[in-house]
Amino acid sequence: CEAAYHAVKLAGYHQICCQALYALLCNKFSQKTSETIVAVVSFFALLPVAIIGFMMLLQSKHNFTLFFISIYLMVLLVLKRGRFF
Protein backbone atom coordinates (compact mmCIF):
# COMPACT_ATOMS: atom_id res chain seq x y z
CA CYS A 1 0.00 0.00 0.00
CA GLU A 2 2.90 2.32 0.77
CA ALA A 3 4.43 1.63 -2.64
CA ALA A 4 1.20 2.67 -4.36
CA TYR A 5 1.17 5.89 -2.36
CA HIS A 6 4.74 6.68 -3.43
CA ALA A 7 3.96 5.81 -7.06
CA VAL A 8 1.07 8.26 -7.16
CA LYS A 9 3.17 10.91 -5.42
CA LEU A 10 6.05 10.40 -7.88
CA ALA A 11 3.66 10.58 -10.83
CA GLY A 12 2.37 13.90 -9.51
CA TYR A 13 5.90 15.29 -9.22
CA HIS A 14 6.71 14.08 -12.71
CA GLN A 15 3.62 15.80 -14.11
CA ILE A 16 4.42 19.09 -12.37
CA CYS A 17 8.01 19.05 -13.60
CA CYS A 18 6.92 18.26 -17.17
CA GLN A 19 4.39 21.08 -17.16
CA ALA A 20 6.94 23.55 -15.78
CA LEU A 21 9.54 22.53 -18.37
CA TYR A 22 6.92 22.75 -21.11
CA ALA A 23 5.89 26.25 -20.01
CA LEU A 24 9.50 27.43 -19.99
CA LEU A 25 10.23 25.94 -23.40
CA CYS A 26 7.09 27.42 -24.98
CA ASN A 27 8.54 30.88 -24.39
CA LYS A 28 11.44 30.11 -26.70
CA PHE A 29 10.25 27.30 -29.03
CA SER A 30 7.04 26.26 -30.80
CA GLN A 31 4.52 24.01 -29.08
CA LYS A 32 5.48 20.95 -31.10
CA THR A 33 9.20 21.43 -30.42
CA SER A 34 8.51 21.95 -26.71
CA GLU A 35 6.42 18.77 -26.56
CA THR A 36 9.18 16.78 -28.23
CA ILE A 37 11.86 18.13 -25.89
CA VAL A 38 9.75 17.37 -22.80
CA ALA A 39 9.06 13.82 -24.01
CA VAL A 40 12.75 13.14 -24.71
CA VAL A 41 13.93 14.64 -21.41
CA SER A 42 11.28 12.69 -19.49
CA PHE A 43 12.20 9.43 -21.18
CA PHE A 44 15.92 9.83 -20.50
CA ALA A 45 15.22 10.85 -16.90
CA LEU A 46 13.09 7.73 -16.34
CA LEU A 47 15.35 5.29 -18.18
CA PRO A 48 18.01 5.04 -15.43
CA VAL A 49 15.26 4.53 -12.83
CA ALA A 50 13.85 1.66 -14.90
CA ILE A 51 17.29 0.09 -15.33
CA ILE A 52 18.06 0.32 -11.61
CA GLY A 53 14.62 -1.08 -10.78
CA PHE A 54 15.17 -4.00 -13.15
CA MET A 55 18.61 -4.70 -11.67
CA MET A 56 17.13 -4.66 -8.16
CA LEU A 57 14.40 -7.03 -9.30
CA LEU A 58 16.97 -9.47 -10.69
CA GLN A 59 19.06 -9.37 -7.53
CA SER A 60 16.32 -9.66 -4.92
CA LYS A 61 13.66 -11.54 -6.93
CA HIS A 62 11.00 -9.88 -4.75
CA ASN A 63 11.61 -6.13 -4.82
CA PHE A 64 9.71 -5.07 -7.92
CA THR A 65 8.34 -1.74 -6.70
CA LEU A 66 10.88 0.60 -8.33
CA PHE A 67 10.71 -1.28 -11.62
CA PHE A 68 6.90 -1.17 -11.75
CA ILE A 69 6.81 2.50 -10.77
CA SER A 70 9.19 3.36 -13.61
CA ILE A 71 7.13 1.30 -16.07
CA TYR A 72 3.98 3.08 -14.83
CA LEU A 73 5.56 6.50 -15.37
CA MET A 74 6.74 5.56 -18.87
CA VAL A 75 3.25 4.35 -19.78
CA LEU A 76 1.86 7.66 -18.53
CA LEU A 77 4.42 9.46 -20.65
CA VAL A 78 3.31 7.60 -23.78
CA LEU A 79 -0.41 7.94 -23.09
CA LYS A 80 -0.16 11.65 -22.25
CA ARG A 81 1.73 12.56 -25.39
CA GLY A 82 0.73 16.05 -26.51
CA ARG A 83 -1.32 16.99 -23.44
CA PHE A 84 0.65 19.36 -21.22
CA PHE A 85 -2.03 21.79 -20.05
Coordinates of C-alpha atoms in Angstrom, one line a residue:
C1 CA 0.0 0.0 0.0
E2 CA 2.9 2.3 0.8
A3 CA 4.4 1.6 -2.6
A4 CA 1.2 2.7 -4.4
Y5 CA 1.2 5.9 -2.4
H6 CA 4.7 6.7 -3.4
A7 CA 4.0 5.8 -7.1
V8 CA 1.1 8.3 -7.2
K9 CA 3.2 10.9 -5.4
L10 CA 6.0 10.4 -7.9
A11 CA 3.7 10.6 -10.8
G12 CA 2.4 13.9 -9.5
Y13 CA 5.9 15.3 -9.2
H14 CA 6.7 14.1 -12.7
Q15 CA 3.6 15.8 -14.1
I16 CA 4.4 19.1 -12.4
C17 CA 8.0 19.0 -13.6
C18 CA 6.9 18.3 -17.2
Q19 CA 4.4 21.1 -17.2
A20 CA 6.9 23.5 -15.8
L21 CA 9.5 22.5 -18.4
Y22 CA 6.9 22.8 -21.1
A23 CA 5.9 26.3 -20.0
L24 CA 9.5 27.4 -20.0
L25 CA 10.2 25.9 -23.4
C26 CA 7.1 27.4 -25.0
N27 CA 8.5 30.9 -24.4
K28 CA 11.4 30.1 -26.7
F29 CA 10.2 27.3 -29.0
S30 CA 7.0 26.3 -30.8
Q31 CA 4.5 24.0 -29.1
K32 CA 5.5 21.0 -31.1
T33 CA 9.2 21.4 -30.4
S34 CA 8.5 21.9 -26.7
E35 CA 6.4 18.8 -26.6
T36 CA 9.2 16.8 -28.2
I37 CA 11.9 18.1 -25.9
V38 CA 9.7 17.4 -22.8
A39 CA 9.1 13.8 -24.0
V40 CA 12.7 13.1 -24.7
V41 CA 13.9 14.6 -21.4
S42 CA 11.3 12.7 -19.5
F43 CA 12.2 9.4 -21.2
F44 CA 15.9 9.8 -20.5
A45 CA 15.2 10.8 -16.9
L46 CA 13.1 7.7 -16.3
L47 CA 15.4 5.3 -18.2
P48 CA 18.0 5.0 -15.4
V49 CA 15.3 4.5 -12.8
A50 CA 13.9 1.7 -14.9
I51 CA 17.3 0.1 -15.3
I52 CA 18.1 0.3 -11.6
G53 CA 14.6 -1.1 -10.8
F54 CA 15.2 -4.0 -13.2
M55 CA 18.6 -4.7 -11.7
M56 CA 17.1 -4.7 -8.2
L57 CA 14.4 -7.0 -9.3
L58 CA 17.0 -9.5 -10.7
Q59 CA 19.1 -9.4 -7.5
S60 CA 16.3 -9.7 -4.9
K61 CA 13.7 -11.5 -6.9
H62 CA 11.0 -9.9 -4.8
N63 CA 11.6 -6.1 -4.8
F64 CA 9.7 -5.1 -7.9
T65 CA 8.3 -1.7 -6.7
L66 CA 10.9 0.6 -8.3
F67 CA 10.7 -1.3 -11.6
F68 CA 6.9 -1.2 -11.7
I69 CA 6.8 2.5 -10.8
S70 CA 9.2 3.4 -13.6
I71 CA 7.1 1.3 -16.1
Y72 CA 4.0 3.1 -14.8
L73 CA 5.6 6.5 -15.4
M74 CA 6.7 5.6 -18.9
V75 CA 3.3 4.4 -19.8
L76 CA 1.9 7.7 -18.5
L77 CA 4.4 9.5 -20.7
V78 CA 3.3 7.6 -23.8
L79 CA -0.4 7.9 -23.1
K80 CA -0.2 11.6 -22.3
R81 CA 1.7 12.6 -25.4
G82 CA 0.7 16.1 -26.5
R83 CA -1.3 17.0 -23.4
F84 CA 0.6 19.4 -21.2
F85 CA -2.0 21.8 -20.0

